[in-house]
Amino acid sequence: MGERYVLDLREVDETQVAVVGGKGAQLGGLSRIDGISVPGGFCVTTDAFRRVMEGVPSTDELLDRLSRSDPDDRQAIRMLSARIREAIEGAVVPDDLAVAITGALAELGEDAACAVRSSATAEDLPTASFAGQQDTYLNVVGTAAILRHVSRCWASLFTERAVIYRQRNGIDHRTVHMAVVVQRMVLPDASGILFTADPVTGNRKVATVDAGFGLGEALVSGLVNPDVYKVRDDEIVARTIAAKQRAVHALPAGGTREVTVDSQRQEQPALTDAQVVRLVRLGRRIEAHFGRPQDIEWCLADDGFQIVQSRPITTLFPVPESGDQENHVYVSVGHGQMMTDPMKPLGHSMWRLTAMVPMHEAGGRLFVDVTRRLAAPTSRAGLLDVLGKGDPLIRDALETVLDRDGFVPSLPDAGPGGPPAGGPPAPLETDPVVVTRLIERSETSVAALEGDIRTKTGPALFDFLMEAFEEHKRVLSDPLSIQAIMAGMEATWWLNDKLLDWLGEKNAADTLTLSAPGNITSEMGLALLDVADVIRPHPELVTFLQGVEDDGFLDELAKLPGGAEARDAIEAYLDRYGMRCVGEIDITRPRWRERPTTLVPVILDNVRNFEPGAAERRFEQGRRRAQEKERDVLSRLRALPDGDLKADEAKRMIDRVRTFIGYREYPKYGIISRYFIYKRALLAEAERLVRAGVLPEVEDVFHLTFQEFHDAVRSNRVDDRLVRQRKEAFRSYHALTPPRVLTSEGDALTGAYRRDDVPAGALVGLPVSAGTVEGRARVVLDMADADLEAGDILVTAFTDPSWSPLFVGIAGLVTEVGGLMTHGAVIAREYGLPAVVGVEQATRLIRDGQRIRVHGTDGYVEILP
């Protein structure tokens, strides 16, 4: 019976987390790698932990109380977890268990000094690093002391920090068990940490070694600054030797103590160069075994390296698969699409199938490989210009990569391919009919899709969709549509450049585009004000909506006085805009039509913060301001030398920008309209799979790619294990911040603003909508949680079109992601909101409720005292 309580390290491997915990499983795996030395030892298994817990009945009721407690009630958690720890430490270890541990100790040598280390079953998973949550005891000598420390390790599962971590991450306390690793103590000359990838830049080819004298505790606890080496291809490329004044040493009778290092030795390196290179080679072997970059704790004794811990580096952003050994440079799609959250597999696979350029997935995000375009001089200049106009940080990050000698190959420009067939496109007239026609074409195509898809089911639906995706791409790449978008953007740039040059005015186009006609996204925000007008006169409706929790509320609403009109108004809104939602490029995200409760808080804000008729007044006000600005600009231009010529040119461009800038938002609306039609058909297929018992729930198909979903419908089989792994991976991707630019070596680059015209302490960003405003910052990460008062400034990670209903009620906008022509910027300009986008970490650096000043003309944000 006793064997299950103790296992020798050499008997376990990384598959046995449930038996020996994360650390024990990793150490077992390490001890099996050829050429890697791990100090000998054994694991006290989770069976032993369960056996001990059964003997302490009082913990049951304490655990119940703990799981019911509020994660923010530190006092209650501190008290309950302390009582659970006392109960476990005070429990008598059953005889057969004590015999098993004592027997294993005898094999290590009765008086061997040992390290006793906790190893929880939820620790060091690839998806959640619990590092440092539980305890390690060094240099424990004698059987009684070791048994006492094993009990302490069991109890450390309930340290206050570990308990709060589990509660915050929704992990049930009863599902986590504690094993304990007991290993022969190494008394090292030097020790430290090896990262097989650079933990700061993410580069997978650069290993980092931290080294100090004595035991590694001095480094881990921050007692000394270590020597730091960077190694690439067996060569030390950087080194810093620190003055190491203290070290931690083991005491003969047990325990450790801090000592002062001899002054002659302090400046000496803890390792020789040859040892550093040898250590990194061992690290590469360990990395190859586990299949991902590792964070490794090592000791050096008698010129031999012993490995005492290895865990995955969980903070690195994954690198897209390229299938070759060449260098690649990838640009984030999410930063251009205003959606940097991870996407589920069905979401990113469908975006790839309907996108105009090939894309690569990593960490649940999409990237475009721009290596070839960076390699040739002309295409490089064009790419940097276009990306720089959209997001200067992407341009800066790409220039950083280009500055590295030889990372991007140099290729000649593609040869002159002759003029395209049919000559260059005819220049586009400034004519609103062009836009009307484009919108009609799109609506006809969407209506045809809706009609044709109705009869398609099973594998035939997937074949039909593959054809529909081709039509989708054809509509997107319609040359006339692209010309119309470019016409609006080029007119904006022309006006900003020329009016700065001629009149010294920054961002003049911002005022000139206020209330531009035909912008589907800004109309969507104003239309929700009209919905509020229908509800405002009926207090009963307002009260009812304040209590709404269920998406079926519209039928209930209709039973109240005034409710039928209110329902019709909301229904009409959903008919036009119900395909939208936050993160809408991911087809798996719930649409407003599927979850109309999302709109309720925004409708209620509108009822509270606005007077009747606000939508029309807002639009009219903007139009008048734009007209006044136009008159002002033209009269000032006429007073200049060549003034009439300048004024005529400017007038032409003002008309052009007002004709075309609104259309900028339409193609995305068309895409998302098509997406909702695809989604409804796919959900009907998923429901069939659920009825056939192939899937437990409809939304499981979101974790399959489009192709895998197709296969499942054909074969009526789904691999449950795959779906589980994908769910777990998707959860882990939320912890990763996607970089703007990523290289095939793993370098994650964010770029920097190189500006010296900003006050000290201000947060720098990109000015996208002119004006200055100060007010209360509302940091909102989920639109459904927005609770805005008039005059508030919205601070968020990114805004896509679904956020525009909030824009009507705020005074300014700050986002972490965005460029001059992204949706948030276009709508902010149309509504006349001062806005600064691309402010790195804005939602962390600005606290909710702080007063801030947004400088929308100069592109920075001040936090006010």
JSON list of C-alpha atoms in Angstrom, two decimals, residues 473-659:
[
{"chain": "A", "resi": 473, "resn": "LYS", "atom": "CA", "xyz": [-12.97, 39.11, -51.21]},
{"chain": "A", "resi": 474, "resn": "ARG", "atom": "CA", "xyz": [-14.16, 40.36, -54.62]},
{"chain": "A", "resi": 475, "resn": "VAL", "atom": "CA", "xyz": [-16.39, 42.98, -52.95]},
{"chain": "A", "resi": 476, "resn": "LEU", "atom": "CA", "xyz": [-13.54, 43.98, -50.63]},
{"chain": "A", "resi": 477, "resn": "SER", "atom": "CA", "xyz": [-11.04, 44.39, -53.46]},
{"chain": "A", "resi": 478, "resn": "ASP", "atom": "CA", "xyz": [-13.41, 46.29, -55.78]},
{"chain": "A", "resi": 479, "resn": "PRO", "atom": "CA", "xyz": [-11.02, 48.91, -57.28]},
{"chain": "A", "resi": 480, "resn": "LEU", "atom": "CA", "xyz": [-13.72, 51.61, -57.13]},
{"chain": "A", "resi": 481, "resn": "SER", "atom": "CA", "xyz": [-14.27, 50.96, -53.41]},
{"chain": "A", "resi": 482, "resn": "ILE", "atom": "CA", "xyz": [-10.53, 51.19, -52.69]},
{"chain": "A", "resi": 483, "resn": "GLN", "atom": "CA", "xyz": [-10.31, 54.42, -54.73]},
{"chain": "A", "resi": 484, "resn": "ALA", "atom": "CA", "xyz": [-13.18, 55.95, -52.75]},
{"chain": "A", "resi": 485, "resn": "ILE", "atom": "CA", "xyz": [-11.53, 55.08, -49.40]},
{"chain": "A", "resi": 486, "resn": "MET", "atom": "CA", "xyz": [-8.17, 56.41, -50.58]},
{"chain": "A", "resi": 487, "resn": "ALA", "atom": "CA", "xyz": [-9.79, 59.60, -51.93]},
{"chain": "A", "resi": 488, "resn": "GLY", "atom": "CA", "xyz": [-11.12, 60.44, -48.45]},
{"chain": "A", "resi": 489, "resn": "MET", "atom": "CA", "xyz": [-7.83, 59.63, -46.74]},
{"chain": "A", "resi": 490, "resn": "GLU", "atom": "CA", "xyz": [-5.65, 61.46, -49.27]},
{"chain": "A", "resi": 491, "resn": "ALA", "atom": "CA", "xyz": [-7.87, 64.55, -49.07]},
{"chain": "A", "resi": 492, "resn": "THR", "atom": "CA", "xyz": [-7.50, 64.48, -45.25]},
{"chain": "A", "resi": 493, "resn": "TRP", "atom": "CA", "xyz": [-3.69, 64.29, -45.49]},
{"chain": "A", "resi": 494, "resn": "TRP", "atom": "CA", "xyz": [-3.60, 67.01, -48.16]},
{"chain": "A", "resi": 495, "resn": "LEU", "atom": "CA", "xyz": [-5.70, 69.39, -46.04]},
{"chain": "A", "resi": 496, "resn": "ASN", "atom": "CA", "xyz": [-3.64, 68.75, -42.90]},
{"chain": "A", "resi": 497, "resn": "ASP", "atom": "CA", "xyz": [-0.32, 69.24, -44.69]},
{"chain": "A", "resi": 498, "resn": "LYS", "atom": "CA", "xyz": [-1.29, 72.28, -46.78]},
{"chain": "A", "resi": 499, "resn": "LEU", "atom": "CA", "xyz": [-3.21, 74.17, -44.09]},
{"chain": "A", "resi": 500, "resn": "LEU", "atom": "CA", "xyz": [-0.34, 73.64, -41.62]},
{"chain": "A", "resi": 501, "resn": "ASP", "atom": "CA", "xyz": [2.01, 74.93, -44.27]},
{"chain": "A", "resi": 502, "resn": "TRP", "atom": "CA", "xyz": [-0.12, 77.88, -45.44]},
{"chain": "A", "resi": 503, "resn": "LEU", "atom": "CA", "xyz": [-1.96, 78.90, -42.24]},
{"chain": "A", "resi": 504, "resn": "GLY", "atom": "CA", "xyz": [0.08, 77.26, -39.45]},
{"chain": "A", "resi": 505, "resn": "GLU", "atom": "CA", "xyz": [-3.01, 75.23, -38.39]},
{"chain": "A", "resi": 506, "resn": "LYS", "atom": "CA", "xyz": [-2.52, 71.73, -36.97]},
{"chain": "A", "resi": 507, "resn": "ASN", "atom": "CA", "xyz": [-5.03, 69.00, -37.94]},
{"chain": "A", "resi": 508, "resn": "ALA", "atom": "CA", "xyz": [-7.45, 71.42, -39.66]},
{"chain": "A", "resi": 509, "resn": "ALA", "atom": "CA", "xyz": [-9.22, 68.49, -41.35]},
{"chain": "A", "resi": 510, "resn": "ASP", "atom": "CA", "xyz": [-10.53, 67.36, -37.94]},
{"chain": "A", "resi": 511, "resn": "THR", "atom": "CA", "xyz": [-13.03, 70.24, -37.80]},
{"chain": "A", "resi": 512, "resn": "LEU", "atom": "CA", "xyz": [-13.72, 70.16, -41.54]},
{"chain": "A", "resi": 513, "resn": "THR", "atom": "CA", "xyz": [-14.93, 66.54, -41.33]},
{"chain": "A", "resi": 514, "resn": "LEU", "atom": "CA", "xyz": [-17.37, 67.06, -38.42]},
{"chain": "A", "resi": 515, "resn": "SER", "atom": "CA", "xyz": [-20.73, 65.35, -39.19]},
{"chain": "A", "resi": 516, "resn": "ALA", "atom": "CA", "xyz": [-19.55, 64.17, -42.59]},
{"chain": "A", "resi": 517, "resn": "PRO", "atom": "CA", "xyz": [-22.49, 62.54, -44.38]},
{"chain": "A", "resi": 518, "resn": "GLY", "atom": "CA", "xyz": [-23.01, 58.82, -44.87]},
{"chain": "A", "resi": 519, "resn": "ASN", "atom": "CA", "xyz": [-20.82, 57.43, -42.09]},
{"chain": "A", "resi": 520, "resn": "ILE", "atom": "CA", "xyz": [-22.56, 54.21, -41.03]},
{"chain": "A", "resi": 521, "resn": "THR", "atom": "CA", "xyz": [-20.64, 54.06, -37.73]},
{"chain": "A", "resi": 522, "resn": "SER", "atom": "CA", "xyz": [-21.34, 57.59, -36.52]},
{"chain": "A", "resi": 523, "resn": "GLU", "atom": "CA", "xyz": [-24.99, 57.21, -37.61]},
{"chain": "A", "resi": 524, "resn": "MET", "atom": "CA", "xyz": [-25.11, 54.11, -35.40]},
{"chain": "A", "resi": 525, "resn": "GLY", "atom": "CA", "xyz": [-24.18, 56.19, -32.34]},
{"chain": "A", "resi": 526, "resn": "LEU", "atom": "CA", "xyz": [-26.74, 58.88, -33.12]},
{"chain": "A", "resi": 527, "resn": "ALA", "atom": "CA", "xyz": [-29.47, 56.32, -33.88]},
{"chain": "A", "resi": 528, "resn": "LEU", "atom": "CA", "xyz": [-29.18, 54.96, -30.33]},
{"chain": "A", "resi": 529, "resn": "LEU", "atom": "CA", "xyz": [-29.93, 58.49, -29.04]},
{"chain": "A", "resi": 530, "resn": "ASP", "atom": "CA", "xyz": [-33.18, 58.29, -31.03]},
{"chain": "A", "resi": 531, "resn": "VAL", "atom": "CA", "xyz": [-33.97, 54.94, -29.34]},
{"chain": "A", "resi": 532, "resn": "ALA", "atom": "CA", "xyz": [-33.47, 56.65, -25.96]},
{"chain": "A", "resi": 533, "resn": "ASP", "atom": "CA", "xyz": [-35.96, 59.35, -27.00]},
{"chain": "A", "resi": 534, "resn": "VAL", "atom": "CA", "xyz": [-38.70, 56.69, -27.36]},
{"chain": "A", "resi": 535, "resn": "ILE", "atom": "CA", "xyz": [-37.99, 55.33, -23.84]},
{"chain": "A", "resi": 536, "resn": "ARG", "atom": "CA", "xyz": [-37.35, 58.56, -21.88]},
{"chain": "A", "resi": 537, "resn": "PRO", "atom": "CA", "xyz": [-41.01, 59.68, -21.48]},
{"chain": "A", "resi": 538, "resn": "HIS", "atom": "CA", "xyz": [-41.94, 56.37, -19.74]},
{"chain": "A", "resi": 539, "resn": "PRO", "atom": "CA", "xyz": [-40.43, 56.02, -16.23]},
{"chain": "A", "resi": 540, "resn": "GLU", "atom": "CA", "xyz": [-41.76, 52.43, -15.98]},
{"chain": "A", "resi": 541, "resn": "LEU", "atom": "CA", "xyz": [-39.68, 51.41, -19.02]},
{"chain": "A", "resi": 542, "resn": "VAL", "atom": "CA", "xyz": [-36.57, 52.98, -17.52]},
{"chain": "A", "resi": 543, "resn": "THR", "atom": "CA", "xyz": [-37.11, 51.13, -14.23]},
{"chain": "A", "resi": 544, "resn": "PHE", "atom": "CA", "xyz": [-37.73, 47.87, -16.11]},
{"chain": "A", "resi": 545, "resn": "LEU", "atom": "CA", "xyz": [-34.54, 48.27, -18.20]},
{"chain": "A", "resi": 546, "resn": "GLN", "atom": "CA", "xyz": [-32.46, 48.97, -15.07]},
{"chain": "A", "resi": 547, "resn": "GLY", "atom": "CA", "xyz": [-33.28, 45.45, -13.85]},
{"chain": "A", "resi": 548, "resn": "VAL", "atom": "CA", "xyz": [-32.81, 43.62, -17.16]},
{"chain": "A", "resi": 549, "resn": "GLU", "atom": "CA", "xyz": [-30.49, 40.59, -17.03]},
{"chain": "A", "resi": 550, "resn": "ASP", "atom": "CA", "xyz": [-31.86, 38.24, -19.64]},
{"chain": "A", "resi": 551, "resn": "ASP", "atom": "CA", "xyz": [-31.53, 38.62, -23.43]},
{"chain": "A", "resi": 552, "resn": "GLY", "atom": "CA", "xyz": [-35.20, 37.77, -23.96]},
{"chain": "A", "resi": 553, "resn": "PHE", "atom": "CA", "xyz": [-36.30, 41.05, -22.35]},
{"chain": "A", "resi": 554, "resn": "LEU", "atom": "CA", "xyz": [-37.87, 42.61, -25.49]},
{"chain": "A", "resi": 555, "resn": "ASP", "atom": "CA", "xyz": [-41.13, 40.62, -25.26]},
{"chain": "A", "resi": 556, "resn": "GLU", "atom": "CA", "xyz": [-41.53, 41.58, -21.58]},
{"chain": "A", "resi": 557, "resn": "LEU", "atom": "CA", "xyz": [-40.80, 45.22, -22.44]},
{"chain": "A", "resi": 558, "resn": "ALA", "atom": "CA", "xyz": [-43.67, 45.30, -24.96]},
{"chain": "A", "resi": 559, "resn": "LYS", "atom": "CA", "xyz": [-46.22, 44.52, -22.19]},
{"chain": "A", "resi": 560, "resn": "LEU", "atom": "CA", "xyz": [-45.59, 47.85, -20.40]},
{"chain": "A", "resi": 561, "resn": "PRO", "atom": "CA", "xyz": [-47.16, 51.24, -21.29]},
{"chain": "A", "resi": 562, "resn": "GLY", "atom": "CA", "xyz": [-45.15, 52.66, -24.21]},
{"chain": "A", "resi": 563, "resn": "GLY", "atom": "CA", "xyz": [-43.28, 49.34, -24.37]},
{"chain": "A", "resi": 564, "resn": "ALA", "atom": "CA", "xyz": [-44.45, 48.24, -27.83]},
{"chain": "A", "resi": 565, "resn": "GLU", "atom": "CA", "xyz": [-42.93, 51.38, -29.43]},
{"chain": "A", "resi": 566, "resn": "ALA", "atom": "CA", "xyz": [-39.78, 50.93, -27.38]},
{"chain": "A", "resi": 567, "resn": "ARG", "atom": "CA", "xyz": [-39.44, 47.32, -28.49]},
{"chain": "A", "resi": 568, "resn": "ASP", "atom": "CA", "xyz": [-39.99, 48.29, -32.15]},
{"chain": "A", "resi": 569, "resn": "ALA", "atom": "CA", "xyz": [-37.34, 51.02, -31.88]},
{"chain": "A", "resi": 570, "resn": "ILE", "atom": "CA", "xyz": [-34.79, 48.59, -30.40]},
{"chain": "A", "resi": 571, "resn": "GLU", "atom": "CA", "xyz": [-35.73, 45.90, -32.95]},
{"chain": "A", "resi": 572, "resn": "ALA", "atom": "CA", "xyz": [-35.30, 48.36, -35.83]},
{"chain": "A", "resi": 573, "resn": "TYR", "atom": "CA", "xyz": [-31.90, 49.36, -34.41]},
{"chain": "A", "resi": 574, "resn": "LEU", "atom": "CA", "xyz": [-30.87, 45.67, -34.16]},
{"chain": "A", "resi": 575, "resn": "ASP", "atom": "CA", "xyz": [-32.06, 45.01, -37.74]},
{"chain": "A", "resi": 576, "resn": "ARG", "atom": "CA", "xyz": [-29.64, 47.67, -38.95]},
{"chain": "A", "resi": 577, "resn": "TYR", "atom": "CA", "xyz": [-26.75, 47.27, -36.49]},
{"chain": "A", "resi": 578, "resn": "GLY", "atom": "CA", "xyz": [-27.36, 43.99, -34.62]},
{"chain": "A", "resi": 579, "resn": "MET", "atom": "CA", "xyz": [-24.47, 42.23, -36.41]},
{"chain": "A", "resi": 580, "resn": "ARG", "atom": "CA", "xyz": [-21.98, 44.44, -34.58]},
{"chain": "A", "resi": 581, "resn": "CYS", "atom": "CA", "xyz": [-20.23, 43.76, -31.27]},
{"chain": "A", "resi": 582, "resn": "VAL", "atom": "CA", "xyz": [-16.92, 44.35, -29.53]},
{"chain": "A", "resi": 583, "resn": "GLY", "atom": "CA", "xyz": [-14.10, 42.45, -31.24]},
{"chain": "A", "resi": 584, "resn": "GLU", "atom": "CA", "xyz": [-16.36, 41.84, -34.22]},
{"chain": "A", "resi": 585, "resn": "ILE", "atom": "CA", "xyz": [-13.61, 40.53, -36.55]},
{"chain": "A", "resi": 586, "resn": "ASP", "atom": "CA", "xyz": [-13.80, 37.34, -34.42]},
{"chain": "A", "resi": 587, "resn": "ILE", "atom": "CA", "xyz": [-16.95, 35.63, -35.69]},
{"chain": "A", "resi": 588, "resn": "THR", "atom": "CA", "xyz": [-17.29, 33.73, -32.40]},
{"chain": "A", "resi": 589, "resn": "ARG", "atom": "CA", "xyz": [-17.94, 36.92, -30.39]},
{"chain": "A", "resi": 590, "resn": "PRO", "atom": "CA", "xyz": [-21.62, 37.40, -29.40]},
{"chain": "A", "resi": 591, "resn": "ARG", "atom": "CA", "xyz": [-23.36, 39.96, -31.63]},
{"chain": "A", "resi": 592, "resn": "TRP", "atom": "CA", "xyz": [-25.77, 42.59, -30.28]},
{"chain": "A", "resi": 593, "resn": "ARG", "atom": "CA", "xyz": [-28.61, 40.73, -31.96]},
{"chain": "A", "resi": 594, "resn": "GLU", "atom": "CA", "xyz": [-27.61, 37.61, -29.98]},
{"chain": "A", "resi": 595, "resn": "ARG", "atom": "CA", "xyz": [-27.03, 39.56, -26.76]},
{"chain": "A", "resi": 596, "resn": "PRO", "atom": "CA", "xyz": [-29.12, 42.74, -26.84]},
{"chain": "A", "resi": 597, "resn": "THR", "atom": "CA", "xyz": [-28.60, 43.32, -23.08]},
{"chain": "A", "resi": 598, "resn": "THR", "atom": "CA", "xyz": [-25.15, 44.73, -24.07]},
{"chain": "A", "resi": 599, "resn": "LEU", "atom": "CA", "xyz": [-26.93, 47.84, -25.38]},
{"chain": "A", "resi": 600, "resn": "VAL", "atom": "CA", "xyz": [-29.12, 48.41, -22.31]},
{"chain": "A", "resi": 601, "resn": "PRO", "atom": "CA", "xyz": [-26.53, 50.32, -20.17]},
{"chain": "A", "resi": 602, "resn": "VAL", "atom": "CA", "xyz": [-25.72, 52.58, -23.15]},
{"chain": "A", "resi": 603, "resn": "ILE", "atom": "CA", "xyz": [-29.42, 53.28, -23.80]},
{"chain": "A", "resi": 604, "resn": "LEU", "atom": "CA", "xyz": [-29.89, 54.11, -20.09]},
{"chain": "A", "resi": 605, "resn": "ASP", "atom": "CA", "xyz": [-26.84, 56.45, -20.14]},
{"chain": "A", "resi": 606, "resn": "ASN", "atom": "CA", "xyz": [-28.40, 58.19, -23.16]},
{"chain": "A", "resi": 607, "resn": "VAL", "atom": "CA", "xyz": [-31.77, 58.53, -21.38]},
{"chain": "A", "resi": 608, "resn": "ARG", "atom": "CA", "xyz": [-30.00, 60.06, -18.37]},
{"chain": "A", "resi": 609, "resn": "ASN", "atom": "CA", "xyz": [-27.44, 62.30, -20.07]},
{"chain": "A", "resi": 610, "resn": "PHE", "atom": "CA", "xyz": [-29.39, 63.75, -23.04]},
{"chain": "A", "resi": 611, "resn": "GLU", "atom": "CA", "xyz": [-32.44, 65.83, -23.88]},
{"chain": "A", "resi": 612, "resn": "PRO", "atom": "CA", "xyz": [-34.97, 64.71, -26.54]},
{"chain": "A", "resi": 613, "resn": "GLY", "atom": "CA", "xyz": [-33.90, 65.36, -30.15]},
{"chain": "A", "resi": 614, "resn": "ALA", "atom": "CA", "xyz": [-30.20, 65.23, -29.24]},
{"chain": "A", "resi": 615, "resn": "ALA", "atom": "CA", "xyz": [-29.16, 63.16, -32.28]},
{"chain": "A", "resi": 616, "resn": "GLU", "atom": "CA", "xyz": [-30.37, 65.65, -34.84]},
{"chain": "A", "resi": 617, "resn": "ARG", "atom": "CA", "xyz": [-28.99, 68.60, -32.82]},
{"chain": "A", "resi": 618, "resn": "ARG", "atom": "CA", "xyz": [-25.58, 66.95, -32.48]},
{"chain": "A", "resi": 619, "resn": "PHE", "atom": "CA", "xyz": [-25.36, 66.26, -36.20]},
{"chain": "A", "resi": 620, "resn": "GLU", "atom": "CA", "xyz": [-26.55, 69.76, -37.12]},
{"chain": "A", "resi": 621, "resn": "GLN", "atom": "CA", "xyz": [-24.13, 71.41, -34.68]},
{"chain": "A", "resi": 622, "resn": "GLY", "atom": "CA", "xyz": [-21.22, 69.50, -36.18]},
{"chain": "A", "resi": 623, "resn": "ARG", "atom": "CA", "xyz": [-22.28, 70.37, -39.71]},
{"chain": "A", "resi": 624, "resn": "ARG", "atom": "CA", "xyz": [-22.49, 74.06, -38.81]},
{"chain": "A", "resi": 625, "resn": "ARG", "atom": "CA", "xyz": [-19.07, 74.03, -37.13]},
{"chain": "A", "resi": 626, "resn": "ALA", "atom": "CA", "xyz": [-17.59, 72.41, -40.23]},
{"chain": "A", "resi": 627, "resn": "GLN", "atom": "CA", "xyz": [-19.21, 75.03, -42.48]},
{"chain": "A", "resi": 628, "resn": "GLU", "atom": "CA", "xyz": [-17.94, 77.89, -40.29]},
{"chain": "A", "resi": 629, "resn": "LYS", "atom": "CA", "xyz": [-14.46, 76.38, -40.33]},
{"chain": "A", "resi": 630, "resn": "GLU", "atom": "CA", "xyz": [-14.60, 76.10, -44.12]},
{"chain": "A", "resi": 631, "resn": "ARG", "atom": "CA", "xyz": [-15.61, 79.77, -44.50]},
{"chain": "A", "resi": 632, "resn": "ASP", "atom": "CA", "xyz": [-12.89, 80.82, -42.05]},
{"chain": "A", "resi": 633, "resn": "VAL", "atom": "CA", "xyz": [-10.15, 78.79, -43.77]},
{"chain": "A", "resi": 634, "resn": "LEU", "atom": "CA", "xyz": [-11.09, 79.92, -47.28]},
{"chain": "A", "resi": 635, "resn": "SER", "atom": "CA", "xyz": [-11.26, 83.62, -46.35]},
{"chain": "A", "resi": 636, "resn": "ARG", "atom": "CA", "xyz": [-7.84, 83.43, -44.63]},
{"chain": "A", "resi": 637, "resn": "LEU", "atom": "CA", "xyz": [-6.38, 81.65, -47.66]},
{"chain": "A", "resi": 638, "resn": "ARG", "atom": "CA", "xyz": [-7.70, 84.31, -50.06]},
{"chain": "A", "resi": 639, "resn": "ALA", "atom": "CA", "xyz": [-5.73, 86.93, -48.13]},
{"chain": "A", "resi": 640, "resn": "LEU", "atom": "CA", "xyz": [-2.44, 85.14, -48.94]},
{"chain": "A", "resi": 641, "resn": "PRO", "atom": "CA", "xyz": [-0.26, 85.51, -52.05]},
{"chain": "A", "resi": 642, "resn": "ASP", "atom": "CA", "xyz": [-1.83, 83.34, -54.81]},
{"chain": "A", "resi": 643, "resn": "GLY", "atom": "CA", "xyz": [-4.76, 83.21, -52.38]},
{"chain": "A", "resi": 644, "resn": "ASP", "atom": "CA", "xyz": [-7.54, 82.52, -54.87]},
{"chain": "A", "resi": 645, "resn": "LEU", "atom": "CA", "xyz": [-5.66, 79.55, -56.28]},
{"chain": "A", "resi": 646, "resn": "LYS", "atom": "CA", "xyz": [-4.99, 78.16, -52.79]},
{"chain": "A", "resi": 647, "resn": "ALA", "atom": "CA", "xyz": [-8.60, 78.72, -51.70]},
{"chain": "A", "resi": 648, "resn": "ASP", "atom": "CA", "xyz": [-9.97, 76.99, -54.82]},
{"chain": "A", "resi": 649, "resn": "GLU", "atom": "CA", "xyz": [-7.70, 73.98, -54.30]},
{"chain": "A", "resi": 650, "resn": "ALA", "atom": "CA", "xyz": [-8.65, 73.82, -50.62]},
{"chain": "A", "resi": 651, "resn": "LYS", "atom": "CA", "xyz": [-12.37, 74.09, -51.47]},
{"chain": "A", "resi": 652, "resn": "ARG", "atom": "CA", "xyz": [-11.99, 71.18, -53.92]},
{"chain": "A", "resi": 653, "resn": "MET", "atom": "CA", "xyz": [-10.34, 69.07, -51.21]},
{"chain": "A", "resi": 654, "resn": "ILE", "atom": "CA", "xyz": [-12.91, 70.00, -48.55]},
{"chain": "A", "resi": 655, "resn": "ASP", "atom": "CA", "xyz": [-15.72, 68.89, -50.86]},
{"chain": "A", "resi": 656, "resn": "ARG", "atom": "CA", "xyz": [-13.76, 65.73, -51.63]},
{"chain": "A", "resi": 657, "resn": "VAL", "atom": "CA", "xyz": [-13.11, 64.82, -48.02]},
{"chain": "A", "resi": 658, "resn": "ARG", "atom": "CA", "xyz": [-16.77, 65.38, -47.08]},
{"chain": "A", "resi": 659, "resn": "THR", "atom": "CA", "xyz": [-17.92, 63.27, -50.02]}
]
